[in-house]
Short mmCIF file of C-alpha atoms in Angstrom, two decimals:
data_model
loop_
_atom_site.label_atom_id
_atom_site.label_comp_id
_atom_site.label_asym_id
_atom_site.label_seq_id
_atom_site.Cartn_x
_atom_site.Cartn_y
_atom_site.Cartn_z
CA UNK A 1 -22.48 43.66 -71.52
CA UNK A 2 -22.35 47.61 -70.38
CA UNK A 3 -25.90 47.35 -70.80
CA UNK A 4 -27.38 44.47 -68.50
CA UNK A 5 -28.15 44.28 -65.02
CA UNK A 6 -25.20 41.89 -64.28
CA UNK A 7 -22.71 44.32 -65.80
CA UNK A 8 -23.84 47.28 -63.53
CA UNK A 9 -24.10 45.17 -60.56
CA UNK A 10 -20.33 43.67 -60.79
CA UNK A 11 -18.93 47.29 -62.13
CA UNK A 12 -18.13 45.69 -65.24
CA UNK A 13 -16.36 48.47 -67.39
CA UNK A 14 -14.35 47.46 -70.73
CA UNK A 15 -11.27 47.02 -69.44
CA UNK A 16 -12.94 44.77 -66.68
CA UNK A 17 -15.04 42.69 -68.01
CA UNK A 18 -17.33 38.89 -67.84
CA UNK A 19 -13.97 36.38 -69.31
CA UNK A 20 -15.38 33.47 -70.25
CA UNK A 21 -12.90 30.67 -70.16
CA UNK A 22 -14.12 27.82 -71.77
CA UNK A 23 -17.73 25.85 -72.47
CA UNK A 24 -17.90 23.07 -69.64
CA UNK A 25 -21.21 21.48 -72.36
CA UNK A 26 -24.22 22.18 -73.94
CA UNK A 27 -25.77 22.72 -77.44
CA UNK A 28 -26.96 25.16 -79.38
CA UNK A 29 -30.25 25.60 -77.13
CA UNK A 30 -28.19 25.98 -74.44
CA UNK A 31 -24.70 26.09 -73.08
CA UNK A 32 -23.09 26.15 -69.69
CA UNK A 33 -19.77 28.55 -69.77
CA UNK A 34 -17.14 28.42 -67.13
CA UNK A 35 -16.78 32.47 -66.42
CA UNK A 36 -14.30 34.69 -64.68
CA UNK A 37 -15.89 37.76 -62.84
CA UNK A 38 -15.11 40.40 -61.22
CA UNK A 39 -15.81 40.45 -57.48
CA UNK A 40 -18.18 42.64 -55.83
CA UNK A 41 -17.21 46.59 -54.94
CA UNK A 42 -14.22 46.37 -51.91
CA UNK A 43 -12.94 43.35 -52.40
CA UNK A 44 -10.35 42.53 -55.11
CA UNK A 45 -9.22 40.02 -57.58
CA UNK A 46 -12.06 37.85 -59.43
CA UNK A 47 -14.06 34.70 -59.04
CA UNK A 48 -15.40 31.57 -61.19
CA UNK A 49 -18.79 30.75 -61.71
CA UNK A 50 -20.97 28.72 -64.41
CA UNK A 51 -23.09 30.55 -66.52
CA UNK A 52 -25.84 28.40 -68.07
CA UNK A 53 -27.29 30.38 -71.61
CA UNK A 54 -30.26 29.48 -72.65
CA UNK A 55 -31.37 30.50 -76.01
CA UNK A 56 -34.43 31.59 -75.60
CA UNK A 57 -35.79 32.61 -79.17
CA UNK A 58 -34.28 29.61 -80.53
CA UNK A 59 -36.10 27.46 -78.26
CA UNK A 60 -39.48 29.07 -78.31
CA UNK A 61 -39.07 28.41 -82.56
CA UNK A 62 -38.58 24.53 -81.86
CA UNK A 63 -41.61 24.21 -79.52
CA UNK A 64 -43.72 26.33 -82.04
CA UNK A 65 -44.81 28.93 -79.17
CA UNK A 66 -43.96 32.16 -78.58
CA UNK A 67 -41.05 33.78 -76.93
CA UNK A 68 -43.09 35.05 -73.36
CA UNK A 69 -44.13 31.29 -73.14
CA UNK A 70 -40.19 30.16 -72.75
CA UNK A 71 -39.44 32.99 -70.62
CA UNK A 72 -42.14 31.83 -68.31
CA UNK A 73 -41.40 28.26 -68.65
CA UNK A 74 -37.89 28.62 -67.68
CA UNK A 75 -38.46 31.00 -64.72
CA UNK A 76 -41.13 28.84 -63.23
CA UNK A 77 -38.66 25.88 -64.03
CA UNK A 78 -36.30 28.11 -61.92
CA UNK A 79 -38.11 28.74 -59.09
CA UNK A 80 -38.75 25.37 -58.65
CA UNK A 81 -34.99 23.94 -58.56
CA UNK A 82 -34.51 26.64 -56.22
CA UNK A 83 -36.53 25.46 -53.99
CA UNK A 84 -35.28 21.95 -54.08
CA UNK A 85 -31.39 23.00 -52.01
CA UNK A 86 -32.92 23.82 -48.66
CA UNK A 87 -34.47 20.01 -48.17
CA UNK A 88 -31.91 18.38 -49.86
CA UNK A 89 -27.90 20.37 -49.28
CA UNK A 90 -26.96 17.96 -52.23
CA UNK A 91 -28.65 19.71 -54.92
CA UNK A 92 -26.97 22.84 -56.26
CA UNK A 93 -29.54 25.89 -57.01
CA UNK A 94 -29.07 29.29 -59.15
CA UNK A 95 -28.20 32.09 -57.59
CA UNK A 96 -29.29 34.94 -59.82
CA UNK A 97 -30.84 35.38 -62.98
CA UNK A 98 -29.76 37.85 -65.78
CA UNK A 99 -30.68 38.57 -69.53
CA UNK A 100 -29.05 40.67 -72.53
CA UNK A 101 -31.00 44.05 -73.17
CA UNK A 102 -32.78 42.11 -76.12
CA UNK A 103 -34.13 39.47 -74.03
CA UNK A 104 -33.23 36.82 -76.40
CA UNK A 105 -31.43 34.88 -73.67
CA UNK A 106 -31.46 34.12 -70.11
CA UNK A 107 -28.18 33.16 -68.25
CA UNK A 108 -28.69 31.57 -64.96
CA UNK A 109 -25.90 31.69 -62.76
CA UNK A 110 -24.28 29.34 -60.58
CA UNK A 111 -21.53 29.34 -58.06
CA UNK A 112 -18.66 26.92 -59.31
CA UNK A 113 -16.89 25.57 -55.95
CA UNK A 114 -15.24 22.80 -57.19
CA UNK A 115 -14.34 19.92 -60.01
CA UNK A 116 -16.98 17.76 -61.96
CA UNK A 117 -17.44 14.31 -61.24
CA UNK A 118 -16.74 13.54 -65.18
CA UNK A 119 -13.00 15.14 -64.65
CA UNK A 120 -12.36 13.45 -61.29
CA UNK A 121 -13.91 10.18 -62.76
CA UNK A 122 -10.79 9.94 -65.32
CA UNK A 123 -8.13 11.23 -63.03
CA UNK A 124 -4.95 9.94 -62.82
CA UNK A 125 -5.74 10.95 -59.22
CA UNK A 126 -8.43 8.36 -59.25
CA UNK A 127 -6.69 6.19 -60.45
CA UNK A 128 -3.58 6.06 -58.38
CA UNK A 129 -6.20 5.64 -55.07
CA UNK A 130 -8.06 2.77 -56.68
CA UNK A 131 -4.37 1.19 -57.33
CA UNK A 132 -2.92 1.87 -53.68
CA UNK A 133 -5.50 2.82 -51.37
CA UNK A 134 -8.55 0.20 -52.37
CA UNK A 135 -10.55 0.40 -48.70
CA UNK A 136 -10.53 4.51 -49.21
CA UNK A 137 -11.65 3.74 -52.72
CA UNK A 138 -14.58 1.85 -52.75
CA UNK A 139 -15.74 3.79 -49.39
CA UNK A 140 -15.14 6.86 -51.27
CA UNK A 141 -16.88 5.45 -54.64
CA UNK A 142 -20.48 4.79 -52.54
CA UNK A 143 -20.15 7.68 -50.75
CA UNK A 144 -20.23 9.69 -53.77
CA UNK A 145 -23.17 7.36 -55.38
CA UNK A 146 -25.11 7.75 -52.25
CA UNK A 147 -25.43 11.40 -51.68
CA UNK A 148 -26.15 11.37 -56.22
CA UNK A 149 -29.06 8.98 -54.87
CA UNK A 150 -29.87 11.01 -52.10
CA UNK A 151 -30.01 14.33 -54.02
CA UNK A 152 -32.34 12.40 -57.02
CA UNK A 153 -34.60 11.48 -54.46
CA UNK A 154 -34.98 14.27 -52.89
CA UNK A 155 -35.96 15.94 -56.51
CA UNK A 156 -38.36 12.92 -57.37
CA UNK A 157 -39.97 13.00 -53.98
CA UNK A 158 -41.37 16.36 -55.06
CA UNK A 159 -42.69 14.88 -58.03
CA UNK A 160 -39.91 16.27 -60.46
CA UNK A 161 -37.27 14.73 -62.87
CA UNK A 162 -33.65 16.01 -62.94
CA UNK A 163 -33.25 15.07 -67.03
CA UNK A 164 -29.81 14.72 -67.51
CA UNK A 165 -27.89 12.50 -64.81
CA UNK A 166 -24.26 12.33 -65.97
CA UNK A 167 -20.85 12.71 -64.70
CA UNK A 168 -20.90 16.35 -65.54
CA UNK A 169 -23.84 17.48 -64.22
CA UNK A 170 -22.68 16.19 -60.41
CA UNK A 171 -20.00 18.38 -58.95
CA UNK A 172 -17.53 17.50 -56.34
CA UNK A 173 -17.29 20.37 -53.40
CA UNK A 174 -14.00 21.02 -52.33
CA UNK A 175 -15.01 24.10 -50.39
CA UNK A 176 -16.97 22.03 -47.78
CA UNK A 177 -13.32 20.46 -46.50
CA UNK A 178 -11.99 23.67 -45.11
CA UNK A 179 -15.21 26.75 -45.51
CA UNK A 180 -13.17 28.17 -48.61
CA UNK A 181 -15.12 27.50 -51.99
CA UNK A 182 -11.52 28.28 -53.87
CA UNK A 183 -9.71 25.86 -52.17
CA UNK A 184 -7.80 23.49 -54.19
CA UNK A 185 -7.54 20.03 -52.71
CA UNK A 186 -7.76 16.68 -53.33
CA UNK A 187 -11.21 15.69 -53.50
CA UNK A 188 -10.62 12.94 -51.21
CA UNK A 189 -8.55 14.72 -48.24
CA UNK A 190 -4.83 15.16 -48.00
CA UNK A 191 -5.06 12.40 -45.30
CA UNK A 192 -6.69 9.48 -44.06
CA UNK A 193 -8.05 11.66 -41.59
CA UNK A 194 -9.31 14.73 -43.98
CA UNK A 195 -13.17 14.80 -44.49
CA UNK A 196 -13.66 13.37 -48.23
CA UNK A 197 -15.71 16.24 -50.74
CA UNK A 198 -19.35 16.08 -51.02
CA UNK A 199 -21.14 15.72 -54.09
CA UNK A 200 -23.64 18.20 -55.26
CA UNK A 201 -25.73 17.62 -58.12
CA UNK A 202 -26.64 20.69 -60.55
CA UNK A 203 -28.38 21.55 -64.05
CA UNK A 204 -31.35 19.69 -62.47
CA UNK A 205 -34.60 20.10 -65.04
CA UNK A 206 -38.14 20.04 -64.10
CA UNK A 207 -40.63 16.87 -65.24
CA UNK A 208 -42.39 19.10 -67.64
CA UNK A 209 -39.69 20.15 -69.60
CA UNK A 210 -38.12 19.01 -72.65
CA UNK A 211 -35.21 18.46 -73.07
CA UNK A 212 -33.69 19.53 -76.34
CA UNK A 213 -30.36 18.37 -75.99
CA UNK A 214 -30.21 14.54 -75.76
CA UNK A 215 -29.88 13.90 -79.31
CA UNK A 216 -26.59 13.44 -79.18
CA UNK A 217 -26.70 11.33 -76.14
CA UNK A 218 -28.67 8.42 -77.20
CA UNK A 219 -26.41 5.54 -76.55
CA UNK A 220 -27.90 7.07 -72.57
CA UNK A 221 -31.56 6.58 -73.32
CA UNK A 222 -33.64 3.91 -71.95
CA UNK A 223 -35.82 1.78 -73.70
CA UNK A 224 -39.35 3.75 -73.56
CA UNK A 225 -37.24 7.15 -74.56
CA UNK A 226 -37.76 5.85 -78.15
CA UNK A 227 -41.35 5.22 -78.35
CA UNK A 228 -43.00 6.52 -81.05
CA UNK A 229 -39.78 6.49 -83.40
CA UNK A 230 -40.24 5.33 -86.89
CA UNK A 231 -38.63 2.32 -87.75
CA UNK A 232 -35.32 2.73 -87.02
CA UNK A 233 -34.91 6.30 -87.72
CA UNK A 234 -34.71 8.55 -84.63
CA UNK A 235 -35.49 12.05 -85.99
CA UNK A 236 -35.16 16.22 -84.00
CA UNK A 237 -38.81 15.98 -83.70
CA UNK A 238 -38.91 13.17 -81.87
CA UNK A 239 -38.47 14.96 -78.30
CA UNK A 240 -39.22 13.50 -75.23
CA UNK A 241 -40.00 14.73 -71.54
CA UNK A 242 -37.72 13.92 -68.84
CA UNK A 243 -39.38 10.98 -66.55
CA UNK A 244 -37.76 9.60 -63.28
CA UNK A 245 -37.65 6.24 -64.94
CA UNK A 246 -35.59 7.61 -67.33
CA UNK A 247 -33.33 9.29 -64.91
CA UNK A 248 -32.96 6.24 -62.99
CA UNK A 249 -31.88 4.83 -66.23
CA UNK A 250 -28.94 7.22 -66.11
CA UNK A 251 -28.47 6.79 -62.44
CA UNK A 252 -27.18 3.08 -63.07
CA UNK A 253 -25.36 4.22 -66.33
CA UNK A 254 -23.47 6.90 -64.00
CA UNK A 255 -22.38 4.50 -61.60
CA UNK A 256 -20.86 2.19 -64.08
CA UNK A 257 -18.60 4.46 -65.65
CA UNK A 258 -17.48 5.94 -62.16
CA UNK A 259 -16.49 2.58 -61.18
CA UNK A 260 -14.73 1.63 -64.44
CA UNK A 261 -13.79 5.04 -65.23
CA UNK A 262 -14.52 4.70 -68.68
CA UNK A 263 -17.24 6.34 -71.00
CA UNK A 264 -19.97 3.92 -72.37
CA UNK A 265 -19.89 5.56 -75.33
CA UNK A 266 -16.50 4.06 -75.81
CA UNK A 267 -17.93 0.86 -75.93
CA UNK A 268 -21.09 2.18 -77.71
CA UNK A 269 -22.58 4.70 -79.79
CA UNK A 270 -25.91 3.19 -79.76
CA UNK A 271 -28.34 3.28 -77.42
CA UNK A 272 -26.76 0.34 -74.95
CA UNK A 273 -30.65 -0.18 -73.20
CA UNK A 274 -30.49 -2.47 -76.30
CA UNK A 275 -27.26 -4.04 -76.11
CA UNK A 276 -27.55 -5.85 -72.47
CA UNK A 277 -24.47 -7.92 -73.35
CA UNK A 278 -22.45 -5.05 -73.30
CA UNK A 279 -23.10 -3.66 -70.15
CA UNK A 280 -22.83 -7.26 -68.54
CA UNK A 281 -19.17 -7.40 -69.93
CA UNK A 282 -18.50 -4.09 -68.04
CA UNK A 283 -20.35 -4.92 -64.46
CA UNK A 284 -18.96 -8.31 -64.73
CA UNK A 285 -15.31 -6.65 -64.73
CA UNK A 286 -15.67 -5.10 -61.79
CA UNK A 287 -17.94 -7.28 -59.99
CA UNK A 288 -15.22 -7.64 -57.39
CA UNK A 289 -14.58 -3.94 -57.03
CA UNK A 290 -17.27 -3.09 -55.49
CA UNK A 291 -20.22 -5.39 -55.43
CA UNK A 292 -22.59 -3.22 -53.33
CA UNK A 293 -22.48 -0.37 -55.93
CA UNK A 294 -22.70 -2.53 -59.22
CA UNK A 295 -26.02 -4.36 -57.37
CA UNK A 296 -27.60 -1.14 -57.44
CA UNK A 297 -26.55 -0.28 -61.13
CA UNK A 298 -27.69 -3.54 -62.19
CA UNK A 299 -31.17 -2.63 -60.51
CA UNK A 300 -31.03 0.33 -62.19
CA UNK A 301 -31.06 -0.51 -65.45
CA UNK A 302 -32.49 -3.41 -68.32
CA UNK A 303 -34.85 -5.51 -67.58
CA UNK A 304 -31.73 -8.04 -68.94
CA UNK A 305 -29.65 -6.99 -66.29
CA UNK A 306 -31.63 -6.87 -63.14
CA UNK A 307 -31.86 -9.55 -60.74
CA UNK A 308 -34.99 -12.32 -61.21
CA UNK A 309 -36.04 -10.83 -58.02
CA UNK A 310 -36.38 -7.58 -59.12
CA UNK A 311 -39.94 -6.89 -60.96
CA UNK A 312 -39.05 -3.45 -61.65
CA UNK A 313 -36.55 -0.93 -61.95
CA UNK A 314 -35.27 0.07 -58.94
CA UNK A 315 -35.81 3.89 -57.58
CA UNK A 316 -33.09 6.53 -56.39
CA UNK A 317 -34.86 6.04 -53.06
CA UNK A 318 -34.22 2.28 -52.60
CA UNK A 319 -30.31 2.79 -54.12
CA UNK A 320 -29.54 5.86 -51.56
CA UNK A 321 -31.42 3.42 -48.90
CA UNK A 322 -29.39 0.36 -49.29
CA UNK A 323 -25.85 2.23 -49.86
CA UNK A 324 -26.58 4.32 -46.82
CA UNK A 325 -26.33 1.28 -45.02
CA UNK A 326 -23.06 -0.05 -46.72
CA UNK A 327 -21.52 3.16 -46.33
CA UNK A 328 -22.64 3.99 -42.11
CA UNK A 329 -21.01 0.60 -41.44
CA UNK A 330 -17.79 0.53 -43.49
CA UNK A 331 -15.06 1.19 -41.49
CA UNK A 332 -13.45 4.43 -42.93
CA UNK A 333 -16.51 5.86 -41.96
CA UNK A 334 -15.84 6.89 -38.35
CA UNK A 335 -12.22 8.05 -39.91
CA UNK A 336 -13.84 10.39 -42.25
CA UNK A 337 -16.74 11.75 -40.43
CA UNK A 338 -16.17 11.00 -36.51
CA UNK A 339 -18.72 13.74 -35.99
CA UNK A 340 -21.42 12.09 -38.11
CA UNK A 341 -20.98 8.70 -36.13
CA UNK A 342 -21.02 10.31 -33.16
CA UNK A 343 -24.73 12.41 -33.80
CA UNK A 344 -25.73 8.74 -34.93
CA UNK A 345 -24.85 7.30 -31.45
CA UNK A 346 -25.97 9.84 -29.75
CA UNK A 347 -29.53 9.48 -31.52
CA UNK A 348 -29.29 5.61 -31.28
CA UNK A 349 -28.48 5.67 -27.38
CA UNK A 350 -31.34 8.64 -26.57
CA UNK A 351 -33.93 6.50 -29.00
CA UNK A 352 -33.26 3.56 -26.52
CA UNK A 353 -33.40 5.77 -23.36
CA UNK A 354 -36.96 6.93 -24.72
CA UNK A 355 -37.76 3.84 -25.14
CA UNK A 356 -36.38 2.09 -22.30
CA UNK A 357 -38.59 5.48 -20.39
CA UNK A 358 -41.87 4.27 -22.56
CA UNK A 359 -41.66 0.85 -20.94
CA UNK A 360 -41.67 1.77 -17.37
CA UNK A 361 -39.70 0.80 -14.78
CA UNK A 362 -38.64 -2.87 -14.30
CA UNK A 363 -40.02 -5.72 -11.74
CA UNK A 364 -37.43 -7.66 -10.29
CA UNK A 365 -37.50 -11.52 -9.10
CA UNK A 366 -38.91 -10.48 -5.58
CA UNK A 367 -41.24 -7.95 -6.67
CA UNK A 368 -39.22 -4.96 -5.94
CA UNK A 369 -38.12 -2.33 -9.04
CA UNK A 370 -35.07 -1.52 -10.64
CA UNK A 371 -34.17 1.28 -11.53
#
């Protein structure tokens, strides 16, 4: 620690130093720590941030290449999901990079403004608004899957997979209701009239990467992540690279459990691709919930589940398209964001000006023009 960069930068000294608080996930290969830090020279107290560790050595040993290979891998791999926040302000980026003096491991840091979608999923929070407040709910429930959809898109549209869509990995901003990243507030406004948190999705992967971790999240997987396994024996060297299908996959999955809020793998430790009947049990539950949002799971997912008309699997594209619709026209929309409604009638009314313009003028019954 007194020897890296990050330690000299923050004025780290050994009676002020990195606290980490607890692991918010991860495996061996690597972990993502929630970390208390000092803040930077003048002002005082400390701040929270996520530290994802990667370990580098060990990873370079599992691929069978060598160290400098990883290191470039992951940089690259960095460089790209940095790239990604400034078309899309739903994706979270890293904002610096650090190592130990051996160079074994690389954290990447990220700024940590708010609560995970995974803890706010299984509230009692949640809970008590989808008991009393049911219009704010299910407004609230596809806003939140639409700007996920919107933020997967944005990362597919550039030809990349995310690898890991879950509950965890999306985090809900409270610093965009009042400018201050440490405020803490209900993610959903203190009133009907407080702007609702936005989502931001993080630990976003690159296409080319594998993933290492997902052995222990199977019952996730969708069907073609388990080609090539022997009989029924699913083995570490069986790795696979992250595909959009396969994050679509997860997409659907995601929604699911934040509308039941309840973990598949409750239901099921194996892979539930193959166990359709399951997931029909859970969608059918809450059919009545909110039927906009479980149409776009179900298009999401099996081919047992999705509609006759449906050929394929649907894309984070066509979801974010068809709840941005749902969501524009419900009516706690102008409550929660008067300002958004009012940029989209602004746009609508100068679209029909230009084209009212593009048409020229208009020819009355006797010949003369209107104006």
């Amino acid at each position: 620690r007194t020897l890296s960069n990050a330690a000299q930068a923050l004025n780290i000294t050994p009676s002020n130093e990195l606290c980490w608080e607890r692991q918010l996930g991860g495996t061996a290969f690597s972990r993502t720590f929630r970390v208390k830090v000092p803040r930077v020279p003048g002002r005082r107290g400390t701040d929270r941030v996520a530290i994802k560790m990667v370990d580098v050595a060990l990873v370079a040993r599992a691929r069978g290449v060598s160290d400098v290979r990883v290191w470039k891998a992951f940089l690259a791999d960095v460089a790209l999901v940095n790239s990604l926040p400034p078309k899309c302000d739903r994706i979270l980026g890293y904002e610096r990079l650090t190592t130990n003096p051996e160079r074994t491991h690389l954290y990447l840091w990220k700024r940590l403004g708010g609560i995970s979608l995974a803890s706010y999923a299984f509230s009692e929070e949640r809970q008590i608004l989808q008991a009393t407040k049911f219009q704010r709910f299910t407004y609230l429930m596809h806003r939140y899957i639409l700007q996920l959809a919107q933020a997967l898109a944005a990362i597919h549209a550039e030809g990349l997979a995310h690898g890991s869509v879950r509950l965890e990995n999306a985090v809900l901003d409270l610093g965009g209701l009042n400018g201050n990243s440490s405020v803490q507030a209900s993610p959903h406004g203190g009133d009907e009239a407080s702007p609702p948190a936005n989502i931001l999705l993080t630990d976003a992967l690159v296409g080319r990467n594998i993933s290492f971790d997902t052995m222990n999240r199977t019952a996730y997987w969708p069907k073609e992540m388990f080609d090539g396994v022997s009989g029924s024996k699913l083995s570490a060297t069986h790795c696979v690279k992250a595909t959009q299908e396969a994050d679509c996959f997860q997409l659907g999955l995601l929604i699911v459990e934040l509308i039941t809020s309840r973990r598949l793998t409750e239901v099921s430790l194996a892979p539930l691709a193959f166990q359709p009947q399951k997931l029909q049990e859970l969608t059918r539950a809450v059919q009545g919930m909110c039927p906009v949002a479980i149409a776009c799971a179900t298009s999401l997912l099996s081919d047992d589940l999705r509609p006759r008309s449906l050929t394929k699997r649907a894309t984070a594209a066509d979801v974010a398209g068809k709840l941005k619709v749902f969501v524009e026209a419900h009516k706690m929309h102008r409550t929660y964001c008067p300002a958004a409604v009012g940029k989209e009638e602004d746009a609508a009314a100068a679209a029909a000006a230009a084209a009212a313009a593009a048409a020229g003028p208009v020819v009355d019954g006797a010949g003369g023009k209107r104006k």
